[in-house]
mmCIF file of C-alpha atoms and ligand atoms in Angstrom:
data_model
loop_
_atom_site.group_PDB
_atom_site.id
_atom_site.type_symbol
_atom_site.label_atom_id
_atom_site.label_comp_id
_atom_site.label_asym_id
_atom_site.label_seq_id
_atom_site.Cartn_x
_atom_site.Cartn_y
_atom_site.Cartn_z
ATOM 1 C CA MET A 1 95.503 -76.947 151.194
ATOM 2 C CA LEU A 2 93.044 -77.356 148.411
ATOM 3 C CA ILE A 3 90.940 -74.717 150.112
ATOM 4 C CA ARG A 4 92.269 -71.197 149.779
ATOM 5 C CA ARG A 5 91.892 -68.970 152.847
ATOM 6 C CA PRO A 6 93.215 -65.442 153.494
ATOM 7 C CA LEU A 7 96.022 -65.175 156.018
ATOM 8 C CA GLN A 8 94.467 -63.609 159.070
ATOM 9 C CA ILE A 9 95.900 -63.661 162.532
ATOM 10 C CA PRO A 10 94.689 -61.043 164.983
ATOM 11 C CA SER A 11 97.676 -59.048 166.255
ATOM 12 C CA SER A 12 96.475 -59.709 169.809
ATOM 13 C CA GLU A 13 97.249 -63.402 169.235
ATOM 14 C CA ILE A 14 100.859 -62.790 168.438
ATOM 15 C CA THR A 15 103.602 -62.953 171.046
ATOM 16 C CA THR A 16 106.513 -60.738 170.083
ATOM 17 C CA PRO A 17 109.931 -62.358 169.770
ATOM 18 C CA LEU A 18 111.025 -60.376 172.847
ATOM 19 C CA VAL A 19 108.189 -61.812 174.898
ATOM 20 C CA TYR A 20 109.124 -65.226 173.531
ATOM 21 C CA ALA A 21 112.765 -64.723 174.543
ATOM 22 C CA GLU A 22 111.757 -63.538 178.019
ATOM 23 C CA ARG A 23 109.399 -66.462 178.390
ATOM 24 C CA ARG A 24 112.132 -68.878 177.430
ATOM 25 C CA ASP A 25 114.568 -67.322 179.875
ATOM 26 C CA PHE A 26 111.888 -67.729 182.487
ATOM 27 C CA MET A 27 111.414 -71.392 181.541
ATOM 28 C CA ARG A 28 115.174 -71.866 181.790
ATOM 29 C CA LEU A 29 115.280 -70.282 185.248
ATOM 30 C CA LEU A 30 112.413 -72.479 186.266
ATOM 31 C CA ALA A 31 114.239 -75.551 185.014
ATOM 32 C CA ALA A 32 117.398 -74.509 186.844
ATOM 33 C CA GLY A 33 115.522 -73.884 190.073
ATOM 34 C CA ILE A 34 113.077 -76.708 190.445
ATOM 35 C CA GLY A 35 113.590 -78.897 187.401
ATOM 36 C CA THR A 36 116.237 -81.426 186.557
ATOM 37 C CA ALA A 37 117.900 -79.632 183.658
ATOM 38 C CA SER A 38 120.543 -78.049 185.877
ATOM 39 C CA LEU A 39 121.656 -81.525 186.928
ATOM 40 C CA GLY A 40 122.004 -82.652 183.318
ATOM 41 C CA ILE A 41 119.211 -85.205 183.822
ATOM 42 C CA SER A 42 116.445 -85.525 181.241
ATOM 43 C CA PRO A 43 112.945 -84.466 182.248
ATOM 44 C CA SER A 44 110.768 -87.272 183.644
ATOM 45 C CA ALA A 45 108.534 -89.390 181.394
ATOM 46 C CA GLU A 46 105.419 -87.607 182.695
ATOM 47 C CA ALA A 47 106.952 -84.177 182.077
ATOM 48 C CA LEU A 48 107.596 -85.182 178.471
ATOM 49 C CA ASP A 49 103.917 -85.910 177.929
ATOM 50 C CA ALA A 50 102.595 -82.428 178.670
ATOM 51 C CA PRO A 51 102.753 -79.762 175.962
ATOM 52 C CA GLY A 52 104.237 -76.591 177.402
ATOM 53 C CA ASN A 53 106.609 -78.406 179.770
ATOM 54 C CA SER A 54 110.263 -77.544 179.374
ATOM 55 C CA LEU A 55 112.424 -80.102 177.575
ATOM 56 C CA GLY A 56 115.376 -79.127 179.728
ATOM 57 C CA LYS A 57 118.906 -78.845 178.376
ATOM 58 C CA LEU A 58 119.130 -78.853 174.581
ATOM 59 C CA ILE A 59 122.099 -79.055 172.263
ATOM 60 C CA SER A 60 122.175 -76.088 169.912
ATOM 61 C CA SER A 61 122.656 -77.198 166.351
ATOM 62 C CA PRO A 62 125.092 -75.872 163.751
ATOM 63 C CA PHE A 63 122.219 -76.272 161.249
ATOM 64 C CA SER A 64 120.166 -73.527 162.895
ATOM 65 C CA THR A 65 119.506 -70.316 161.034
ATOM 66 C CA HIS A 66 120.303 -67.231 163.067
ATOM 67 C CA ASP A 67 119.433 -64.791 160.283
ATOM 68 C CA ASP A 68 115.720 -64.789 160.986
ATOM 69 C CA LYS A 69 113.704 -64.014 164.088
ATOM 70 C CA PRO A 70 111.694 -66.970 165.393
ATOM 71 C CA THR A 71 107.984 -66.745 164.682
ATOM 72 C CA PRO A 72 105.958 -66.112 167.842
ATOM 73 C CA LEU A 73 105.001 -69.396 169.493
ATOM 74 C CA LYS A 74 101.369 -68.296 169.668
ATOM 75 C CA SER A 75 101.222 -67.950 165.859
ATOM 76 C CA MET A 76 102.516 -71.499 165.448
ATOM 77 C CA THR A 77 99.991 -72.966 167.873
ATOM 78 C CA SER A 78 96.956 -71.027 166.669
ATOM 79 C CA TYR A 79 97.421 -71.146 162.872
ATOM 80 C CA GLY A 80 98.294 -74.312 160.983
ATOM 81 C CA ASN A 81 97.183 -77.414 159.143
ATOM 82 C CA PHE A 82 96.186 -80.706 160.737
ATOM 83 C CA TYR A 83 93.244 -81.873 158.657
ATOM 84 C CA GLU A 84 92.436 -84.768 160.997
ATOM 85 C CA PHE A 85 91.172 -82.009 163.326
ATOM 86 C CA GLY A 86 89.433 -79.893 160.694
ATOM 87 C CA PRO A 87 90.003 -77.957 157.482
ATOM 88 C CA ASP A 88 90.463 -74.446 158.885
ATOM 89 C CA LYS A 89 93.696 -72.865 160.017
ATOM 90 C CA ASP A 90 92.391 -72.535 163.571
ATOM 91 C CA SER A 91 90.886 -76.072 163.684
ATOM 92 C CA PRO A 92 94.058 -77.773 165.024
ATOM 93 C CA GLY A 93 94.403 -75.248 167.852
ATOM 94 C CA LYS A 94 90.744 -75.682 168.771
ATOM 95 C CA ASN A 95 90.394 -79.454 168.429
ATOM 96 C CA ALA A 96 93.740 -81.188 168.883
ATOM 97 C CA HIS A 97 93.329 -81.307 172.669
ATOM 98 C CA ARG A 98 91.362 -84.506 171.903
ATOM 99 C CA LEU A 99 94.544 -86.295 170.887
ATOM 100 C CA ARG A 100 95.885 -88.769 173.471
ATOM 101 C CA THR A 101 99.664 -88.934 173.241
ATOM 102 C CA ARG A 102 100.182 -91.701 175.824
ATOM 103 C CA PRO A 103 100.416 -94.613 175.466
ATOM 104 C CA TRP A 104 102.081 -94.060 172.068
ATOM 105 C CA SER A 105 104.277 -96.274 169.964
ATOM 106 C CA VAL A 106 105.792 -96.176 166.511
ATOM 107 C CA THR A 107 106.045 -99.305 164.364
ATOM 108 C CA VAL A 108 108.938 -99.549 161.926
ATOM 109 C CA ASP A 109 108.368 -102.141 159.218
ATOM 110 C CA GLY A 110 108.472 -102.883 155.486
ATOM 111 C CA GLU A 111 111.958 -103.392 154.036
ATOM 112 C CA VAL A 112 113.642 -104.126 157.382
ATOM 113 C CA LYS A 113 115.227 -107.360 158.585
ATOM 114 C CA ALA A 114 112.841 -107.405 161.572
ATOM 115 C CA ALA A 115 109.901 -105.089 162.187
ATOM 116 C CA LYS A 116 110.051 -103.285 165.538
ATOM 117 C CA THR A 117 107.666 -101.263 167.636
ATOM 118 C CA PHE A 118 109.175 -98.554 169.814
ATOM 119 C CA ALA A 119 107.423 -96.924 172.766
ATOM 120 C CA ILE A 120 107.625 -93.137 172.610
ATOM 121 C CA GLU A 121 109.457 -93.175 175.951
ATOM 122 C CA ASP A 122 112.273 -95.194 174.304
ATOM 123 C CA ILE A 123 112.379 -92.905 171.293
ATOM 124 C CA LEU A 124 112.750 -89.900 173.578
ATOM 125 C CA SER A 125 115.863 -91.455 175.106
ATOM 126 C CA TRP A 126 117.590 -92.292 171.807
ATOM 127 C CA ALA A 127 119.682 -89.181 171.491
ATOM 128 C CA PRO A 128 120.322 -85.884 173.250
ATOM 129 C CA LEU A 129 117.687 -83.441 172.072
ATOM 130 C CA GLU A 130 118.807 -80.675 169.751
ATOM 131 C CA GLU A 131 117.291 -77.293 169.078
ATOM 132 C CA ARG A 132 117.159 -76.616 165.342
ATOM 133 C CA ILE A 133 115.937 -73.209 164.224
ATOM 134 C CA TYR A 134 114.600 -73.874 160.739
ATOM 135 C CA ARG A 135 112.756 -71.849 158.142
ATOM 136 C CA MET A 136 109.435 -73.460 157.252
ATOM 137 C CA ARG A 137 107.575 -72.706 153.996
ATOM 138 C CA CYS A 138 104.002 -73.813 153.538
ATOM 139 C CA VAL A 139 102.793 -74.553 150.012
ATOM 140 C CA GLU A 140 99.944 -72.075 150.554
ATOM 141 C CA GLY A 141 102.365 -69.133 150.714
ATOM 142 C CA TRP A 142 102.941 -68.574 154.419
ATOM 143 C CA SER A 143 106.173 -69.242 156.191
ATOM 144 C CA ALA A 144 107.646 -69.271 159.677
ATOM 145 C CA VAL A 145 110.899 -69.657 161.570
ATOM 146 C CA VAL A 146 110.601 -72.370 164.162
ATOM 147 C CA PRO A 147 112.965 -73.554 166.897
ATOM 148 C CA TRP A 148 112.160 -77.272 166.638
ATOM 149 C CA VAL A 149 113.477 -79.792 169.151
ATOM 150 C CA GLY A 150 114.361 -83.307 168.070
ATOM 151 C CA PHE A 151 117.036 -85.559 166.635
ATOM 152 C CA PRO A 152 118.130 -86.501 163.124
ATOM 153 C CA PHE A 153 116.155 -89.228 161.348
ATOM 154 C CA SER A 154 119.424 -91.167 161.012
ATOM 155 C CA GLU A 155 119.146 -92.054 164.737
ATOM 156 C CA LEU A 156 116.362 -94.452 163.722
ATOM 157 C CA LEU A 157 118.646 -96.165 161.222
ATOM 158 C CA LYS A 158 121.000 -97.073 164.087
ATOM 159 C CA ARG A 159 118.170 -99.096 165.622
ATOM 160 C CA VAL A 160 116.667 -101.002 162.685
ATOM 161 C CA GLU A 161 118.376 -102.951 159.949
ATOM 162 C CA ILE A 162 116.974 -102.043 156.561
ATOM 163 C CA THR A 163 117.202 -104.429 153.610
ATOM 164 C CA GLY A 164 118.955 -103.654 150.339
ATOM 165 C CA ASN A 165 115.520 -103.044 148.772
ATOM 166 C CA ALA A 166 114.730 -100.016 150.951
ATOM 167 C CA LYS A 167 114.762 -96.993 148.645
ATOM 168 C CA PHE A 168 112.013 -94.811 150.147
ATOM 169 C CA VAL A 169 110.511 -94.266 153.569
ATOM 170 C CA GLU A 170 106.888 -93.541 154.420
ATOM 171 C CA PHE A 171 105.645 -91.684 157.505
ATOM 172 C CA TRP A 172 102.123 -92.590 158.626
ATOM 173 C CA SER A 173 100.133 -90.347 160.937
ATOM 174 C CA LEU A 174 97.587 -91.649 163.422
ATOM 175 C CA ALA A 175 94.066 -91.862 161.936
ATOM 176 C CA ASP A 176 91.728 -92.529 164.849
ATOM 177 C CA PRO A 177 88.174 -91.238 164.316
ATOM 178 C CA GLU A 178 87.541 -91.337 168.079
ATOM 179 C CA GLN A 179 90.174 -88.689 168.688
ATOM 180 C CA MET A 180 90.322 -87.066 165.261
ATOM 181 C CA PRO A 181 86.792 -86.143 164.201
ATOM 182 C CA TYR A 182 87.603 -85.233 160.580
ATOM 183 C CA VAL A 183 89.003 -88.686 159.835
ATOM 184 C CA ARG A 184 85.342 -89.677 159.417
ATOM 185 C CA ILE A 185 85.169 -87.300 156.440
ATOM 186 C CA PRO A 186 87.092 -88.090 153.244
ATOM 187 C CA LEU A 187 88.968 -84.762 153.121
ATOM 188 C CA LEU A 188 92.029 -86.870 152.310
ATOM 189 C CA ASP A 189 92.598 -90.578 151.814
ATOM 190 C CA TRP A 190 93.431 -91.313 155.476
ATOM 191 C CA PRO A 191 95.796 -92.048 157.069
ATOM 192 C CA TYR A 192 97.931 -89.031 156.216
ATOM 193 C CA VAL A 193 101.029 -90.556 154.618
ATOM 194 C CA GLU A 194 104.106 -88.645 153.520
ATOM 195 C CA ALA A 195 107.334 -90.058 152.153
ATOM 196 C CA LEU A 196 110.956 -89.289 151.333
ATOM 197 C CA ARG A 197 113.627 -90.910 149.237
ATOM 198 C CA LEU A 198 115.981 -92.762 151.593
ATOM 199 C CA ASP A 199 118.908 -90.377 150.956
ATOM 200 C CA GLU A 200 116.641 -87.389 151.715
ATOM 201 C CA ALA A 201 115.580 -88.981 155.001
ATOM 202 C CA ARG A 202 119.216 -89.712 155.842
ATOM 203 C CA HIS A 203 120.267 -86.129 155.155
ATOM 204 C CA PRO A 204 121.428 -84.528 158.427
ATOM 205 C CA LEU A 205 118.803 -81.760 158.093
ATOM 206 C CA SER A 206 115.878 -84.255 158.286
ATOM 207 C CA LEU A 207 114.566 -84.073 161.810
ATOM 208 C CA LEU A 208 112.225 -86.161 163.922
ATOM 209 C CA ALA A 209 110.795 -83.499 166.206
ATOM 210 C CA VAL A 210 109.356 -83.959 169.694
ATOM 211 C CA GLY A 211 109.055 -80.329 170.683
ATOM 212 C CA MET A 212 109.383 -76.694 169.740
ATOM 213 C CA TYR A 213 110.416 -73.468 171.484
ATOM 214 C CA GLY A 214 112.189 -75.540 174.159
ATOM 215 C CA GLU A 215 108.948 -77.241 175.155
ATOM 216 C CA VAL A 216 107.120 -80.537 174.608
ATOM 217 C CA MET A 217 105.374 -80.498 171.201
ATOM 218 C CA PRO A 218 101.881 -78.996 171.288
ATOM 219 C CA LYS A 219 99.258 -81.487 170.115
ATOM 220 C CA GLN A 220 98.191 -79.249 167.221
ATOM 221 C CA ASN A 221 101.758 -79.240 165.906
ATOM 222 C CA GLY A 222 102.036 -83.031 165.776
ATOM 223 C CA ALA A 223 102.771 -84.441 169.234
ATOM 224 C CA PRO A 224 104.384 -86.653 170.208
ATOM 225 C CA LEU A 225 106.547 -87.160 167.091
ATOM 226 C CA ARG A 226 106.559 -85.423 163.723
ATOM 227 C CA LEU A 227 108.823 -85.032 160.747
ATOM 228 C CA VAL A 228 110.490 -81.738 159.750
ATOM 229 C CA VAL A 229 112.213 -81.423 156.366
ATOM 230 C CA PRO A 230 113.121 -77.743 156.049
ATOM 231 C CA TRP A 231 113.912 -77.593 152.321
ATOM 232 C CA LYS A 232 110.498 -79.008 151.364
ATOM 233 C CA TYR A 233 106.989 -77.572 151.610
ATOM 234 C CA GLY A 234 105.554 -77.951 155.099
ATOM 235 C CA PHE A 235 103.096 -80.680 154.124
ATOM 236 C CA LYS A 236 105.955 -83.204 153.910
ATOM 237 C CA GLY A 237 106.203 -82.935 157.711
ATOM 238 C CA ALA A 238 103.752 -85.644 158.786
ATOM 239 C CA LYS A 239 102.418 -85.115 162.303
ATOM 240 C CA SER A 240 101.687 -87.572 165.139
ATOM 241 C CA ILE A 241 103.575 -90.431 163.481
ATOM 242 C CA VAL A 242 102.635 -94.035 164.362
ATOM 243 C CA ARG A 243 104.313 -95.947 161.562
ATOM 244 C CA ILE A 244 107.519 -95.627 159.567
ATOM 245 C CA ARG A 245 107.668 -97.995 156.627
ATOM 246 C CA PHE A 246 110.639 -98.581 154.340
ATOM 247 C CA VAL A 247 109.635 -99.465 150.775
ATOM 248 C CA GLU A 248 111.223 -100.201 147.427
ATOM 249 C CA LYS A 249 108.971 -98.189 145.086
ATOM 250 C CA GLN A 250 108.217 -94.472 145.178
ATOM 251 C CA PRO A 251 105.038 -94.214 147.297
ATOM 252 C CA GLN A 252 101.825 -92.336 146.598
ATOM 253 C CA THR A 253 101.375 -89.775 149.354
ATOM 254 C CA ALA A 254 98.068 -88.449 150.692
ATOM 255 C CA TRP A 255 98.477 -85.145 148.809
ATOM 256 C CA MET A 256 99.543 -86.814 145.567
ATOM 257 C CA LYS A 257 96.322 -88.833 145.711
ATOM 258 C CA ALA A 258 94.274 -85.706 146.467
ATOM 259 C CA GLY A 259 95.743 -83.594 143.646
ATOM 260 C CA PRO A 260 98.249 -85.362 141.385
ATOM 261 C CA ASP A 261 98.916 -82.288 139.205
ATOM 262 C CA GLU A 262 99.259 -79.994 142.198
ATOM 263 C CA TYR A 263 101.363 -81.993 144.642
ATOM 264 C CA GLY A 264 104.380 -83.929 143.465
ATOM 265 C CA PHE A 265 106.448 -86.475 145.318
ATOM 266 C CA TYR A 266 109.477 -84.226 145.840
ATOM 267 C CA SER A 267 107.783 -80.975 146.879
ATOM 268 C CA ASN A 268 111.074 -79.156 147.229
ATOM 269 C CA VAL A 269 110.522 -75.462 147.833
ATOM 270 C CA ASN A 270 110.977 -73.951 144.379
ATOM 271 C CA PRO A 271 110.065 -70.330 143.580
ATOM 272 C CA ASP A 272 110.365 -71.128 139.840
ATOM 273 C CA VAL A 273 107.691 -73.816 139.781
ATOM 274 C CA PRO A 274 104.252 -72.345 140.488
ATOM 275 C CA HIS A 275 101.514 -74.352 142.108
ATOM 276 C CA LYS A 276 98.861 -75.035 139.515
ATOM 277 C CA ARG A 277 96.666 -72.291 141.017
ATOM 278 C CA TRP A 278 99.158 -69.751 142.428
ATOM 279 C CA SER A 279 102.749 -68.545 142.252
ATOM 280 C CA GLN A 280 105.382 -69.817 144.682
ATOM 281 C CA ALA A 281 107.721 -66.854 144.102
ATOM 282 C CA THR A 282 106.973 -65.056 147.369
ATOM 283 C CA GLU A 283 105.844 -65.874 150.883
ATOM 284 C CA ARG A 284 104.459 -64.086 153.917
ATOM 285 C CA ARG A 285 105.955 -64.834 157.338
ATOM 286 C CA LEU A 286 103.364 -65.403 160.021
ATOM 287 C CA GLY A 287 103.036 -62.149 161.964
ATOM 288 C CA GLU A 288 104.571 -60.007 159.190
ATOM 289 C CA PHE A 289 102.840 -57.808 156.657
ATOM 290 C CA LEU A 290 105.233 -57.531 153.734
ATOM 291 C CA LYS A 291 105.944 -60.488 151.513
ATOM 292 C CA ARG A 292 109.488 -61.729 150.922
ATOM 293 C CA LYS A 293 111.066 -63.698 148.077
ATOM 294 C CA THR A 294 111.026 -67.448 148.435
ATOM 295 C CA LEU A 295 114.471 -69.010 148.134
ATOM 296 C CA PRO A 296 115.237 -72.209 146.177
ATOM 297 C CA PHE A 297 115.143 -75.177 148.558
ATOM 298 C CA ASN A 298 113.866 -72.681 151.149
ATOM 299 C CA GLY A 299 117.398 -71.314 151.579
ATOM 300 C CA TYR A 300 119.003 -74.744 152.107
ATOM 301 C CA ALA A 301 120.314 -75.179 148.532
ATOM 302 C CA GLU A 302 123.947 -75.295 149.624
ATOM 303 C CA GLN A 303 123.230 -78.307 151.830
ATOM 304 C CA VAL A 304 120.741 -80.248 149.676
ATOM 305 C CA ALA A 305 120.903 -79.278 145.982
ATOM 306 C CA SER A 306 123.382 -82.103 145.297
ATOM 307 C CA LEU A 307 120.684 -84.657 146.210
ATOM 308 C CA TYR A 308 118.927 -83.673 142.978
ATOM 309 C CA ALA A 309 121.916 -83.320 140.638
ATOM 310 C CA GLY A 310 120.896 -84.080 137.053
ATOM 311 C CA MET A 311 117.165 -84.105 137.818
ATOM 312 C CA ASP A 312 114.666 -81.865 136.045
ATOM 313 C CA LEU A 313 113.028 -80.161 139.023
ATOM 314 C CA ARG A 314 110.148 -78.896 136.884
ATOM 315 C CA LYS A 315 109.139 -82.430 136.097
ATOM 316 C CA ASN A 316 110.036 -83.743 139.525
ATOM 317 C CA PHE A 317 108.150 -81.047 141.436
HETATM 318 N N1 MTE B 401 100.275 -83.991 159.168
HETATM 319 C C1 MTE B 401 99.065 -84.541 159.311
HETATM 320 N N2 MTE B 401 98.957 -85.734 159.897
HETATM 321 N N3 MTE B 401 97.928 -83.931 158.884
HETATM 322 C C2 MTE B 401 97.974 -82.719 158.243
HETATM 323 O O1 MTE B 401 96.936 -82.193 157.840
HETATM 324 N N4 MTE B 401 99.389 -80.899 157.424
HETATM 325 C C3 MTE B 401 100.695 -80.611 156.826
HETATM 326 C C4 MTE B 401 101.845 -80.922 157.802
HETATM 327 N N5 MTE B 401 101.625 -82.193 158.453
HETATM 328 C C5 MTE B 401 99.250 -82.097 158.069
HETATM 329 C C6 MTE B 401 100.393 -82.770 158.579
HETATM 330 C C7 MTE B 401 100.787 -79.246 156.365
HETATM 331 S S1 MTE B 401 99.860 -78.868 154.985
HETATM 332 C C8 MTE B 401 101.587 -78.324 156.952
HETATM 333 S S2 MTE B 401 101.844 -76.801 156.247
HETATM 334 C C9 MTE B 401 102.256 -78.598 158.240
HETATM 335 O O2 MTE B 401 101.915 -79.880 158.767
HETATM 336 C C10 MTE B 401 101.841 -77.569 159.250
HETATM 337 O O3 MTE B 401 102.548 -77.732 160.448
HETATM 338 P P1 MTE B 401 102.275 -76.704 161.641
HETATM 339 O O4 MTE B 401 100.789 -76.670 161.868
HETATM 340 O O5 MTE B 401 103.044 -77.226 162.799
HETATM 341 O O6 MTE B 401 102.773 -75.371 161.164
#
């Protein structure tokens, strides 16, 4: 994010929403014919480990936006940020195939009565999977509309007992130089760590995502488990999470360490607070030409503004 790059996606790379819709219908038919979705049974453990496989029956969420067309899947898999796989927008799509997503476990520790480690297979069975169509706004000025698949973060809180000291929660991404070549280079202070205030994490919009577009999460988008917080800039959504740590004090995140005057702890989408080097007033949707106005809290003000009542959001950017 410190490196500015023009937004360039060849039009040949972009699947139109119609093609996306047809493809999804096809996936659904496939699931109904030979899969297990028609029986109301979850896909098998192996099926859940292969990006592109259908996630079967999903609950549609009242939190989904239906005002915007979903961004073509191909744009989301070929253009993004995952610095562990390289600094360019096409690096994740080119290099993330090196990530091994099984075996995978997530350790939950810090301010909890007893630390626990969960296998990804257990996590996948915690709750029925929901489809949540969310707007996503990247701090660099591009945006997207993504049908994520996952479950609310609060599902985790049903399975661990936090102490009275837990005020914040950190999300740690994997940092394995064997699989992630750029972890050998100090682009950031690895591992990639993001964090939320506990009430933000508990907010029903905060999602732990395991897939998108009805399918198992592509590796470049953060398989097997990533965070999605739609009212914040996209960098809050840590990918390929291996550790969730509850803490008492406001943590330093990877981006705060990299650029303390450019990246604040809150990082709520705010068109009125420019980034130190560019305006945040407008955004360009992936696959679109014209820019559009950025909305406060990325359009989720009604749901989340009360979390910040009385706070100066210029100071707490
Ligand atoms: N998580 C990790 N581990 N490493 C990263 O570099 N980049 C962040 C976020 N999560 C990043 C990460 C940024 S800057 C953005 S905008 C989003 O992932 C991009 O998600 P996407 O590629 O699925 O669109």
